[in-house]
Amino acid sequence: MAAGVAAWLPFARAAAIGWMPVANCPMPLAPTEKNKRQDELIILNVSGRRFQTWRTTLERYPDTLLGSTEKEFFFNEDTKEYFFDRDPEVFRCILNFYRTGKLHYPRYECISAYDEELAFYGILPEIIGDCCYEEYKDRKRENAERLMDDNDSENNQEGSMPSLNLRQTMWRAFENPHTSTLALVFYYVTGFFIAVSVITNVVETVPCGTVPGNKELPCGERYAVAFFCLDTACVMIFTVEYLMRLFAAPSRYRFMRSVMSIIDVVAIMPYYIGLVMTNNEDVSGAFVTLRVFRVFRIFKFSRHSQGLRILGYTLKSCASELGFLLFSLTMAIIIFATVMFYAEKGSSASKFTSIPASFWYTIVTMTTLGYGDMVPKTIAGKIFGSICSLSGVLVIALPVPVIVSNFSRIYHQNQRADKRRAQKKARLARIRVAKTGSSSAYLHSKRNGLLNAALELTGSSDDEQHISKSTSLIESQHHHLLHCLEKTTNHEFIDEQLFEQNCMDNSMQNYPSTRSPSLSSNNGGSTSCCSRRNKKTTHLPNSNVPATRLRSMQELSTIHIQCSEQPSLTTSRSSLNMKSDDGLRPNCKTSHLTTAIITIPTPPALTPEGESSPHPTTNISTTCSNIVKVSAL
Amino acid sequence: FRILPCCLSFCSVDSVEDEMEIATVRHRPEALELLEAQSKFTKKELQILYRGFKNECPSGIVNEETFKEIYSQFFPQGDSTTYAHFLFNAFDTDHNGSVSFEDFIMGLSILLRGTVQEKLNWAFNLYDINKDGYITKEEMLDIMKAIYDMMGKCTYPVLKEDAPRQHVETFFQKMDKNKDGVVTIDEFIESCQKVSNDKLI
């Protein structure tokens, strides 16, 4: 159990008071505290480092932990110090805040650890001084992105959520193809058709073979029908896919506004427009232009490729840098085009006919392409031309690293996301192991405890008793809590293997289960998990010797007959012996008499048949009426 | 007690670039002397309790999620969320969705240091889910199912489906003296005191 949670144990134990009114059996005794409760304090200050400051310094900010009366909770009487079990490094920054009024964020500190410390001391992060605020915000944003990635992948990989309707299932299948094989098939089929469509568009324009008439025809016109059929098929698939996505989307309006859906629409619209307008010759020019949009189908691949999505996201996130690049380029182009135009105005047969015509030269020069279709001929033109190409290199080189670093950051984050997913799986496995560890610790100590009780009762030597004394007080209290729960519900905790074995044993009708020393206090109904009936109640006292004997001995010391259980042999015997015991509690009275009634007439050998009755509750009801008669007798 | 809402801005869901400022509520409890007067704990005990409390919840209040998490660490085999939910409602006396340190101390003071009458009162409050002063059979059945859920699957003997219901039948008949279908606080206290099995704490 985690050390921090141990502090909540008194609360959990106290809350068990809710079980008492409905407990069937008496609660076990609480473990006594052998030694007085020690303070868990080590008499130091912030984890050993002593800081000293005036009280008035702290009281400057009365709405924080240190400035208010909340710190009295951390006062240690013996050493007259305030002890905080926190990080002394971060505490240095926090105390400086009180002294100077400025809160700084140290670069080497982890952002979430720092945030936690601030939360503990009741300080708002917004107070961080300007000198450190940028860094803080950047790190926080990175962390938030990382967490969002985590959450997204977590949501995607959650185990089957049972109550998904068709729409939600479809949407999940579309968004994450790895959820089911059908989704995967769909994913690959659409990918294949996108590829087919794109290749068709490309091949359509390739000239293939001559036709009598000496004209080179592109394949599109030669095999017009085949291409048309292919196109139709692809568009039908895309339409169906789009409509299905539209149906499954949780928010249709948002879906229709999203980029991917616009691409989908743009990819299929030309076909339909073409269908509608095939006969109009004058708009066929526009129709041909529309075919260009078919190339947008290639963008549909971005659903299939993570890298493309990252690229798109990078461009989106670098929008401001791109905008700056564009703006500065435009400025430079206009300046240099004007200069070149006026410089070349004098020379004859110059290609620089106008300023817009010089734009082409400027762009080609600034991007260092240098086609050579336009070259300056005058000396002034050549000088300005060289200045133009030199400055072009600078202007383009400036914003590019920002874009590159953004891309690299996002790309690496994606790589890390996969690593984190694997780590998370390992972490969950560790948590599961810890959980089973704690529950098996309880079972283990229970067995030891019973063994010790047996030894005590049989008066054997005391050294074996020390076996289980090594558990700490907290552990013993925790085990006591679990024991109380068992007593309340009259069922016991067992580990998985025993449970499986029980089920298997109970499913075999031929022989009575060896576990039916369910004579103990702790059993509920005698029916098995697999709807067997009462064979289990036949008890064979020779099975599980220590446990059985202990349980029967426990019976002798306490009274615990469950109302709804089928009475079993030993119980009846012991209860007969104890009928005169007036320690009976009201809630057990009924069953006690029930036992007596049922078992008196039947000889032990016939107990199994005698006890076979259709339903436990009817059993009780019939015997309830009998109780009156018997007691009247 | 004073609750300080810090910057209350919303976080945008669409893009991570927006500043993610989450609303945080910090809570500071009353002074130590005041709590000592109001509850039956000594100063030292209050100190120890507060340190544990603050360790798990630095912001000073427990919301239901944290509560369920903490509680589930004590019962690893079963599912304790339902019972934790009922417990949370019993501790959250002013029904504001969060348990402050004061609520926590008040509840613990009754449970650990209160008289039998007070404890039974508290237990009645726990069972009375809708806090109307009566425990109906359905309410008791809900609580019972929550308790049985904590046992988990691997029990011996195997848990039947109707084990909680049978359990409830027995106890409800016992408690409901005038057979009017509900258990009032007096019937509850009377029937529990007869049993007098206060050996837990």
mmCIF file of N, CA and C in Angstrom, chain A residues 1 4-5 7-9 11 14-15 17-24 30 39 65 68 70 72-73 75 119-120 124 137 144-145 148 313 317 435 438-439 478 482 484-485 488-489 491-494 499 502 515 522-524 527 529 536 564 587, chain B residues 6 16-17 19-20 26 28-29 32 44 47-48 50-54 56 67 70 73-77 83 87 91 104 108 111 119 122 126-127 144 147-148 150-151 153-160 166-167 171 174-175 188 192 195 198 200-201:
data_model
loop_
_atom_site.group_PDB
_atom_site.id
_atom_site.type_symbol
_atom_site.label_atom_id
_atom_site.label_comp_id
_atom_site.label_asym_id
_atom_site.label_seq_id
_atom_site.Cartn_x
_atom_site.Cartn_y
_atom_site.Cartn_z
ATOM 1 N N MET A 1 0.836 -1.189 0.000
ATOM 2 C CA MET A 1 0.000 0.000 0.000
ATOM 3 C C MET A 1 0.869 1.237 0.000
ATOM 4 N N GLY A 4 1.498 7.226 1.266
ATOM 5 C CA GLY A 4 0.624 8.377 1.441
ATOM 6 C C GLY A 4 -0.786 7.953 1.789
ATOM 7 N N VAL A 5 -1.206 6.873 1.177
ATOM 8 C CA VAL A 5 -2.577 6.446 1.409
ATOM 9 C C VAL A 5 -2.725 5.866 2.801
ATOM 10 N N ALA A 7 -2.113 7.142 5.410
ATOM 11 C CA ALA A 7 -2.668 8.144 6.311
ATOM 12 C C ALA A 7 -4.187 8.133 6.268
ATOM 13 N N TRP A 8 -4.773 7.611 5.206
ATOM 14 C CA TRP A 8 -6.225 7.582 5.104
ATOM 15 C C TRP A 8 -6.815 6.333 5.740
ATOM 16 N N LEU A 9 -5.976 5.471 6.211
ATOM 17 C CA LEU A 9 -6.489 4.205 6.727
ATOM 18 C C LEU A 9 -7.447 4.401 7.896
ATOM 19 N N PHE A 11 -9.548 6.602 8.354
ATOM 20 C CA PHE A 11 -10.808 6.992 7.769
ATOM 21 C C PHE A 11 -11.517 5.786 7.160
ATOM 22 N N ALA A 14 -12.833 3.657 9.831
ATOM 23 C CA ALA A 14 -13.995 4.262 10.453
ATOM 24 C C ALA A 14 -15.219 4.123 9.564
ATOM 25 N N ALA A 15 -15.003 4.246 8.276
ATOM 26 C CA ALA A 15 -16.136 4.170 7.381
ATOM 27 C C ALA A 15 -16.751 2.790 7.381
ATOM 28 N N ILE A 17 -17.975 1.443 9.619
ATOM 29 C CA ILE A 17 -19.106 1.407 10.534
ATOM 30 C C ILE A 17 -20.399 1.219 9.768
ATOM 31 N N GLY A 18 -20.360 1.560 8.515
ATOM 32 C CA GLY A 18 -21.555 1.386 7.706
ATOM 33 C C GLY A 18 -21.923 -0.062 7.495
ATOM 34 N N TRP A 19 -20.973 -0.978 7.746
ATOM 35 C CA TRP A 19 -21.296 -2.378 7.510
ATOM 36 C C TRP A 19 -21.944 -3.016 8.728
ATOM 37 N N MET A 20 -21.742 -2.397 9.850
ATOM 38 C CA MET A 20 -22.123 -3.093 11.079
ATOM 39 C C MET A 20 -23.601 -3.417 11.193
ATOM 40 N N PRO A 21 -24.481 -2.502 10.845
ATOM 41 C CA PRO A 21 -25.898 -2.839 11.041
ATOM 42 C C PRO A 21 -26.348 -4.041 10.234
ATOM 43 N N VAL A 22 -25.676 -4.295 9.143
ATOM 44 C CA VAL A 22 -26.142 -5.393 8.314
ATOM 45 C C VAL A 22 -25.172 -6.554 8.314
ATOM 46 N N ALA A 23 -24.300 -6.580 9.289
ATOM 47 C CA ALA A 23 -23.343 -7.680 9.293
ATOM 48 C C ALA A 23 -24.007 -8.922 9.839
ATOM 49 N N ASN A 24 -23.723 -10.016 9.219
ATOM 50 C CA ASN A 24 -24.303 -11.264 9.678
ATOM 51 C C ASN A 24 -23.540 -11.858 10.843
ATOM 52 N N ALA A 30 -10.338 -5.681 16.793
ATOM 53 C CA ALA A 30 -9.363 -4.821 16.133
ATOM 54 C C ALA A 30 -7.979 -5.117 16.668
ATOM 55 N N ASP A 39 5.282 9.773 16.378
ATOM 56 C CA ASP A 39 5.274 10.799 15.355
ATOM 57 C C ASP A 39 6.179 10.367 14.232
ATOM 58 N N LEU A 65 -0.102 29.201 1.909
ATOM 59 C CA LEU A 65 0.029 28.298 3.051
ATOM 60 C C LEU A 65 0.933 28.897 4.116
ATOM 61 N N SER A 68 -0.513 31.984 6.220
ATOM 62 C CA SER A 68 -1.768 31.898 6.961
ATOM 63 C C SER A 68 -1.612 30.917 8.106
ATOM 64 N N GLU A 70 -2.577 28.058 8.202
ATOM 65 C CA GLU A 70 -2.516 26.672 7.748
ATOM 66 C C GLU A 70 -1.185 26.044 8.107
ATOM 67 N N GLU A 72 0.230 26.086 10.842
ATOM 68 C CA GLU A 72 0.251 25.535 12.192
ATOM 69 C C GLU A 72 0.082 24.036 12.174
ATOM 70 N N PHE A 73 -0.525 23.519 11.109
ATOM 71 C CA PHE A 73 -0.683 22.081 11.019
ATOM 72 C C PHE A 73 0.645 21.383 10.888
ATOM 73 N N PHE A 75 3.431 22.390 12.448
ATOM 74 C CA PHE A 75 4.319 22.810 13.519
ATOM 75 C C PHE A 75 4.710 21.619 14.368
ATOM 76 N N ALA A 119 1.156 24.380 -6.020
ATOM 77 C CA ALA A 119 -0.190 24.072 -5.533
ATOM 78 C C ALA A 119 -0.164 23.782 -4.042
ATOM 79 N N PHE A 120 0.868 23.077 -3.604
ATOM 80 C CA PHE A 120 0.947 22.745 -2.183
ATOM 81 C C PHE A 120 1.042 24.009 -1.337
ATOM 82 N N LEU A 124 -0.185 31.058 -6.809
ATOM 83 C CA LEU A 124 -0.648 31.000 -8.193
ATOM 84 C C LEU A 124 0.529 31.102 -9.142
ATOM 85 N N LYS A 137 5.738 29.201 -19.557
ATOM 86 C CA LYS A 137 4.595 28.951 -20.429
ATOM 87 C C LYS A 137 4.958 27.956 -21.526
ATOM 88 N N ALA A 144 1.487 20.040 -21.846
ATOM 89 C CA ALA A 144 0.061 19.850 -22.133
ATOM 90 C C ALA A 144 -0.120 19.102 -23.435
ATOM 91 N N GLU A 145 0.710 19.433 -24.440
ATOM 92 C CA GLU A 145 0.613 18.698 -25.706
ATOM 93 C C GLU A 145 0.881 17.225 -25.474
ATOM 94 N N MET A 148 -1.982 15.655 -23.875
ATOM 95 C CA MET A 148 -3.132 15.510 -24.763
ATOM 96 C C MET A 148 -2.929 14.329 -25.679
ATOM 97 N N TYR A 313 -0.028 19.575 -39.887
ATOM 98 C CA TYR A 313 -0.141 20.226 -38.581
ATOM 99 C C TYR A 313 0.989 21.211 -38.364
ATOM 100 N N SER A 317 0.739 25.100 -37.622
ATOM 101 C CA SER A 317 1.257 25.727 -36.410
ATOM 102 C C SER A 317 2.318 26.768 -36.715
ATOM 103 N N LYS A 435 -1.430 -4.454 -6.925
ATOM 104 C CA LYS A 435 -2.758 -4.725 -6.377
ATOM 105 C C LYS A 435 -2.886 -6.187 -5.969
ATOM 106 N N SER A 438 -1.011 -6.876 -2.877
ATOM 107 C CA SER A 438 -1.606 -6.526 -1.586
ATOM 108 C C SER A 438 -2.710 -7.497 -1.225
ATOM 109 N N SER A 439 -3.475 -7.936 -2.233
ATOM 110 C CA SER A 439 -4.545 -8.859 -1.867
ATOM 111 C C SER A 439 -3.985 -10.223 -1.500
ATOM 112 N N HIS A 478 -5.084 -2.913 8.005
ATOM 113 C CA HIS A 478 -5.679 -3.100 6.681
ATOM 114 C C HIS A 478 -6.276 -4.487 6.567
ATOM 115 N N LEU A 482 -10.226 -5.771 5.876
ATOM 116 C CA LEU A 482 -10.705 -6.727 4.888
ATOM 117 C C LEU A 482 -11.432 -7.880 5.571
ATOM 118 N N CYS A 484 -13.165 -7.663 8.265
ATOM 119 C CA CYS A 484 -14.504 -7.188 8.626
ATOM 120 C C CYS A 484 -15.445 -7.279 7.439
ATOM 121 N N LEU A 485 -14.915 -6.933 6.274
ATOM 122 C CA LEU A 485 -15.769 -7.010 5.088
ATOM 123 C C LEU A 485 -16.201 -8.445 4.847
ATOM 124 N N THR A 488 -18.934 -9.244 7.161
ATOM 125 C CA THR A 488 -20.211 -8.605 6.841
ATOM 126 C C THR A 488 -20.974 -9.398 5.807
ATOM 127 N N THR A 489 -20.260 -9.815 4.778
ATOM 128 C CA THR A 489 -20.971 -10.452 3.684
ATOM 129 C C THR A 489 -20.972 -11.952 3.792
ATOM 130 N N HIS A 491 -18.688 -13.946 3.073
ATOM 131 C CA HIS A 491 -17.923 -14.617 2.025
ATOM 132 C C HIS A 491 -16.465 -14.343 2.301
ATOM 133 N N GLU A 492 -15.641 -15.198 1.770
ATOM 134 C CA GLU A 492 -14.215 -15.038 2.012
ATOM 135 C C GLU A 492 -13.503 -14.626 0.751
ATOM 136 N N PHE A 493 -12.407 -13.939 0.935
ATOM 137 C CA PHE A 493 -11.535 -13.673 -0.201
ATOM 138 C C PHE A 493 -10.682 -14.902 -0.454
ATOM 139 N N ILE A 494 -10.617 -15.324 -1.710
ATOM 140 C CA ILE A 494 -9.637 -16.355 -2.044
ATOM 141 C C ILE A 494 -8.922 -15.903 -3.299
ATOM 142 N N PHE A 499 -10.320 -20.122 -6.778
ATOM 143 C CA PHE A 499 -11.626 -19.801 -7.309
ATOM 144 C C PHE A 499 -11.926 -20.653 -8.533
ATOM 145 N N ASN A 502 -12.561 -24.110 -7.527
ATOM 146 C CA ASN A 502 -13.891 -24.249 -6.947
ATOM 147 C C ASN A 502 -14.931 -24.424 -8.017
ATOM 148 N N ARG A 515 -14.377 -28.925 -0.934
ATOM 149 C CA ARG A 515 -14.253 -27.646 -0.246
ATOM 150 C C ARG A 515 -15.439 -27.374 0.635
ATOM 151 N N ASN A 522 -17.964 -18.780 7.453
ATOM 152 C CA ASN A 522 -17.844 -17.795 6.386
ATOM 153 C C ASN A 522 -18.569 -18.139 5.126
ATOM 154 N N ASN A 523 -19.430 -19.094 5.102
ATOM 155 C CA ASN A 523 -19.997 -19.309 3.779
ATOM 156 C C ASN A 523 -21.398 -18.755 3.679
ATOM 157 N N GLY A 524 -21.619 -18.356 2.502
ATOM 158 C CA GLY A 524 -22.947 -17.884 2.108
ATOM 159 C C GLY A 524 -23.731 -19.072 1.620
ATOM 160 N N THR A 527 -25.071 -22.992 -3.002
ATOM 161 C CA THR A 527 -25.136 -23.280 -4.432
ATOM 162 C C THR A 527 -23.877 -22.773 -5.099
ATOM 163 N N CYS A 529 -21.293 -21.718 -8.380
ATOM 164 C CA CYS A 529 -21.329 -20.722 -9.438
ATOM 165 C C CYS A 529 -21.989 -21.292 -10.663
ATOM 166 N N LYS A 536 -22.784 -29.689 -2.332
ATOM 167 C CA LYS A 536 -21.635 -29.130 -1.642
ATOM 168 C C LYS A 536 -21.794 -29.244 -0.145
ATOM 169 N N SER A 564 -29.213 -17.904 5.047
ATOM 170 C CA SER A 564 -29.609 -18.447 3.759
ATOM 171 C C SER A 564 -28.856 -19.691 3.380
ATOM 172 N N ASN A 587 -30.384 -11.966 14.899
ATOM 173 C CA ASN A 587 -30.412 -12.228 13.471
ATOM 174 C C ASN A 587 -30.026 -13.658 13.152
ATOM 175 N N CYS B 6 -8.986 30.659 -8.477
ATOM 176 C CA CYS B 6 -7.918 31.278 -9.225
ATOM 177 C C CYS B 6 -8.400 31.521 -10.645
ATOM 178 N N VAL B 16 -3.933 22.824 -29.114
ATOM 179 C CA VAL B 16 -3.146 22.877 -27.887
ATOM 180 C C VAL B 16 -2.437 24.191 -27.755
ATOM 181 N N GLU B 17 -2.430 24.997 -28.804
ATOM 182 C CA GLU B 17 -1.644 26.209 -28.699
ATOM 183 C C GLU B 17 -2.326 27.238 -27.822
ATOM 184 N N GLU B 19 -3.735 28.929 -24.644
ATOM 185 C CA GLU B 19 -3.225 28.826 -23.285
ATOM 186 C C GLU B 19 -4.168 27.942 -22.488
ATOM 187 N N MET B 20 -3.580 26.956 -21.854
ATOM 188 C CA MET B 20 -4.445 26.060 -21.098
ATOM 189 C C MET B 20 -4.413 26.473 -19.646
ATOM 190 N N ARG B 26 -8.502 26.546 -4.507
ATOM 191 C CA ARG B 26 -7.696 26.135 -3.358
ATOM 192 C C ARG B 26 -8.495 26.406 -2.103
ATOM 193 N N ARG B 28 -8.360 26.483 2.169
ATOM 194 C CA ARG B 28 -7.597 26.400 3.410
ATOM 195 C C ARG B 28 -8.550 26.162 4.548
ATOM 196 N N PRO B 29 -8.190 25.275 5.457
ATOM 197 C CA PRO B 29 -9.126 24.951 6.522
ATOM 198 C C PRO B 29 -9.070 25.992 7.629
ATOM 199 N N LEU B 32 -6.256 25.645 13.584
ATOM 200 C CA LEU B 32 -6.093 24.397 14.320
ATOM 201 C C LEU B 32 -6.882 24.433 15.623
ATOM 202 N N LYS B 44 -2.307 17.147 18.141
ATOM 203 C CA LYS B 44 -1.342 16.298 17.454
ATOM 204 C C LYS B 44 -2.054 15.418 16.439
ATOM 205 N N GLN B 47 -2.961 17.362 13.475
ATOM 206 C CA GLN B 47 -1.795 17.628 12.625
ATOM 207 C C GLN B 47 -1.514 16.434 11.731
ATOM 208 N N ILE B 48 -1.516 15.254 12.349
ATOM 209 C CA ILE B 48 -1.168 14.060 11.577
ATOM 210 C C ILE B 48 -2.215 13.822 10.488
ATOM 211 N N TYR B 50 -4.098 16.013 9.069
ATOM 212 C CA TYR B 50 -4.052 17.009 8.003
ATOM 213 C C TYR B 50 -2.907 16.740 7.052
ATOM 214 N N ARG B 51 -1.802 16.283 7.601
ATOM 215 C CA ARG B 51 -0.662 16.044 6.711
ATOM 216 C C ARG B 51 -0.985 14.960 5.703
ATOM 217 N N GLY B 52 -1.622 13.910 6.182
ATOM 218 C CA GLY B 52 -1.994 12.856 5.253
ATOM 219 C C GLY B 52 -2.994 13.351 4.221
ATOM 220 N N PHE B 53 -3.950 14.127 4.704
ATOM 221 C CA PHE B 53 -4.975 14.675 3.819
ATOM 222 C C PHE B 53 -4.328 15.536 2.742
ATOM 223 N N LYS B 54 -3.455 16.416 3.175
ATOM 224 C CA LYS B 54 -2.864 17.380 2.229
ATOM 225 C C LYS B 54 -1.927 16.698 1.262
ATOM 226 N N GLU B 56 -2.358 13.767 -0.122
ATOM 227 C CA GLU B 56 -3.114 13.192 -1.222
ATOM 228 C C GLU B 56 -3.791 14.273 -2.038
ATOM 229 N N PHE B 67 -11.482 10.557 -4.144
ATOM 230 C CA PHE B 67 -11.979 9.746 -3.055
ATOM 231 C C PHE B 67 -12.089 8.296 -3.492
ATOM 232 N N ILE B 70 -8.647 6.695 -3.805
ATOM 233 C CA ILE B 70 -8.017 6.370 -2.532
ATOM 234 C C ILE B 70 -8.670 5.127 -1.952
ATOM 235 N N GLN B 73 -7.756 1.724 -3.270
ATOM 236 C CA GLN B 73 -6.463 1.134 -2.921
ATOM 237 C C GLN B 73 -6.575 0.227 -1.706
ATOM 238 N N PHE B 74 -7.627 0.409 -0.937
ATOM 239 C CA PHE B 74 -7.774 -0.453 0.226
ATOM 240 C C PHE B 74 -8.467 -1.764 -0.120
ATOM 241 N N PHE B 75 -9.202 -1.768 -1.208
ATOM 242 C CA PHE B 75 -9.942 -2.977 -1.564
ATOM 243 C C PHE B 75 -9.549 -3.379 -2.971
ATOM 244 N N PRO B 76 -8.388 -3.989 -3.074
ATOM 245 C CA PRO B 76 -7.881 -4.244 -4.427
ATOM 246 C C PRO B 76 -8.657 -5.297 -5.176
ATOM 247 N N GLN B 77 -9.342 -6.194 -4.458
ATOM 248 C CA GLN B 77 -9.930 -7.309 -5.180
ATOM 249 C C GLN B 77 -11.258 -6.971 -5.818
ATOM 250 N N TYR B 83 -19.608 1.944 -3.288
ATOM 251 C CA TYR B 83 -19.623 2.209 -1.852
ATOM 252 C C TYR B 83 -18.908 3.517 -1.550
ATOM 253 N N LEU B 87 -20.307 6.664 0.507
ATOM 254 C CA LEU B 87 -19.531 7.223 1.615
ATOM 255 C C LEU B 87 -19.253 8.697 1.392
ATOM 256 N N PHE B 91 -20.078 11.862 3.771
ATOM 257 C CA PHE B 91 -19.113 12.804 4.334
ATOM 258 C C PHE B 91 -19.394 14.230 3.892
ATOM 259 N N PHE B 104 -14.234 16.252 6.618
ATOM 260 C CA PHE B 104 -13.501 15.035 6.903
ATOM 261 C C PHE B 104 -13.340 14.857 8.414
ATOM 262 N N LEU B 108 -14.953 11.989 10.842
ATOM 263 C CA LEU B 108 -14.074 11.095 11.582
ATOM 264 C C LEU B 108 -14.280 11.221 13.071
ATOM 265 N N LEU B 111 -17.099 9.147 13.956
ATOM 266 C CA LEU B 111 -16.892 7.723 13.784
ATOM 267 C C LEU B 111 -15.920 7.152 14.791
ATOM 268 N N LYS B 119 -22.806 7.399 16.403
ATOM 269 C CA LYS B 119 -22.301 6.522 15.351
ATOM 270 C C LYS B 119 -23.460 5.917 14.570
ATOM 271 N N TRP B 122 -24.878 8.347 12.282
ATOM 272 C CA TRP B 122 -24.069 8.502 11.078
ATOM 273 C C TRP B 122 -24.308 7.346 10.114
ATOM 274 N N LEU B 126 -25.737 7.291 6.315
ATOM 275 C CA LEU B 126 -25.079 6.640 5.177
ATOM 276 C C LEU B 126 -26.077 5.800 4.392
ATOM 277 N N TYR B 127 -26.921 5.079 5.124
ATOM 278 C CA TYR B 127 -27.850 4.195 4.434
ATOM 279 C C TYR B 127 -28.946 4.978 3.736
ATOM 280 N N MET B 144 -26.200 -2.626 0.001
ATOM 281 C CA MET B 144 -25.730 -4.006 0.124
ATOM 282 C C MET B 144 -25.000 -4.437 -1.131
ATOM 283 N N ILE B 147 -21.606 -3.076 -1.074
ATOM 284 C CA ILE B 147 -20.703 -3.789 -0.170
ATOM 285 C C ILE B 147 -20.254 -5.093 -0.814
ATOM 286 N N TYR B 148 -21.209 -5.794 -1.425
ATOM 287 C CA TYR B 148 -20.833 -7.061 -2.031
ATOM 288 C C TYR B 148 -19.909 -6.845 -3.220
ATOM 289 N N MET B 150 -17.564 -4.894 -3.342
ATOM 290 C CA MET B 150 -16.187 -4.741 -2.853
ATOM 291 C C MET B 150 -15.504 -6.077 -2.662
ATOM 292 N N MET B 151 -16.307 -7.130 -2.545
ATOM 293 C CA MET B 151 -15.680 -8.426 -2.348
ATOM 294 C C MET B 151 -15.020 -8.903 -3.628
ATOM 295 N N LYS B 153 -14.776 -10.886 -7.328
ATOM 296 C CA LYS B 153 -15.275 -12.112 -7.931
ATOM 297 C C LYS B 153 -14.780 -13.342 -7.183
ATOM 298 N N CYS B 154 -13.535 -13.280 -6.729
ATOM 299 C CA CYS B 154 -12.904 -14.492 -6.196
ATOM 300 C C CYS B 154 -13.215 -14.632 -4.726
ATOM 301 N N THR B 155 -14.380 -15.157 -4.448
ATOM 302 C CA THR B 155 -14.754 -15.326 -3.056
ATOM 303 C C THR B 155 -15.010 -16.796 -2.798
ATOM 304 N N TYR B 156 -15.020 -17.100 -1.545
ATOM 305 C CA TYR B 156 -15.368 -18.467 -1.193
ATOM 306 C C TYR B 156 -16.388 -18.413 -0.094
ATOM 307 N N PRO B 157 -17.539 -18.912 -0.176
ATOM 308 C CA PRO B 157 -18.071 -19.589 -1.362
ATOM 309 C C PRO B 157 -18.433 -18.584 -2.439
ATOM 310 N N VAL B 158 -18.765 -19.105 -3.577
ATOM 311 C CA VAL B 158 -18.969 -18.222 -4.715
ATOM 312 C C VAL B 158 -20.186 -17.343 -4.471
ATOM 313 N N LEU B 159 -20.056 -16.096 -4.831
ATOM 314 C CA LEU B 159 -21.149 -15.138 -4.623
ATOM 315 C C LEU B 159 -22.296 -15.433 -5.567
ATOM 316 N N LYS B 160 -23.461 -15.565 -4.995
ATOM 317 C CA LYS B 160 -24.619 -15.753 -5.860
ATOM 318 C C LYS B 160 -25.146 -14.391 -6.280
ATOM 319 N N GLN B 166 -30.983 -11.328 -0.579
ATOM 320 C CA GLN B 166 -31.362 -12.153 0.574
ATOM 321 C C GLN B 166 -30.901 -11.518 1.861
ATOM 322 N N HIS B 167 -29.688 -11.025 1.813
ATOM 323 C CA HIS B 167 -29.130 -10.350 2.987
ATOM 324 C C HIS B 167 -30.063 -9.234 3.438
ATOM 325 N N PHE B 171 -32.385 -8.574 7.036
ATOM 326 C CA PHE B 171 -32.186 -7.464 7.937
ATOM 327 C C PHE B 171 -33.346 -6.487 7.916
ATOM 328 N N LYS B 174 -36.047 -7.581 10.059
ATOM 329 C CA LYS B 174 -35.703 -7.411 11.459
ATOM 330 C C LYS B 174 -35.871 -5.970 11.923
ATOM 331 N N MET B 175 -35.487 -5.041 11.028
ATOM 332 C CA MET B 175 -35.454 -3.655 11.473
ATOM 333 C C MET B 175 -36.808 -2.970 11.391
ATOM 334 N N PHE B 188 -34.132 2.025 13.470
ATOM 335 C CA PHE B 188 -32.770 1.625 13.151
ATOM 336 C C PHE B 188 -31.917 1.532 14.402
ATOM 337 N N CYS B 192 -30.370 -1.890 16.121
ATOM 338 C CA CYS B 192 -28.923 -2.089 16.155
ATOM 339 C C CYS B 192 -28.400 -2.161 17.569
ATOM 340 N N VAL B 195 -28.418 -5.512 19.072
ATOM 341 C CA VAL B 195 -27.349 -6.402 18.635
ATOM 342 C C VAL B 195 -26.052 -6.076 19.342
ATOM 343 N N ASP B 198 -20.620 -3.475 18.743
ATOM 344 C CA ASP B 198 -19.706 -2.375 18.449
ATOM 345 C C ASP B 198 -18.294 -2.753 18.782
ATOM 346 N N LEU B 200 -15.928 -2.952 16.474
ATOM 347 C CA LEU B 200 -15.074 -2.720 15.316
ATOM 348 C C LEU B 200 -13.884 -1.824 15.656
ATOM 349 N N ILE B 201 -14.194 -0.654 16.212
ATOM 350 C CA ILE B 201 -13.092 0.303 16.341
ATOM 351 C C ILE B 201 -12.420 0.135 17.686
#
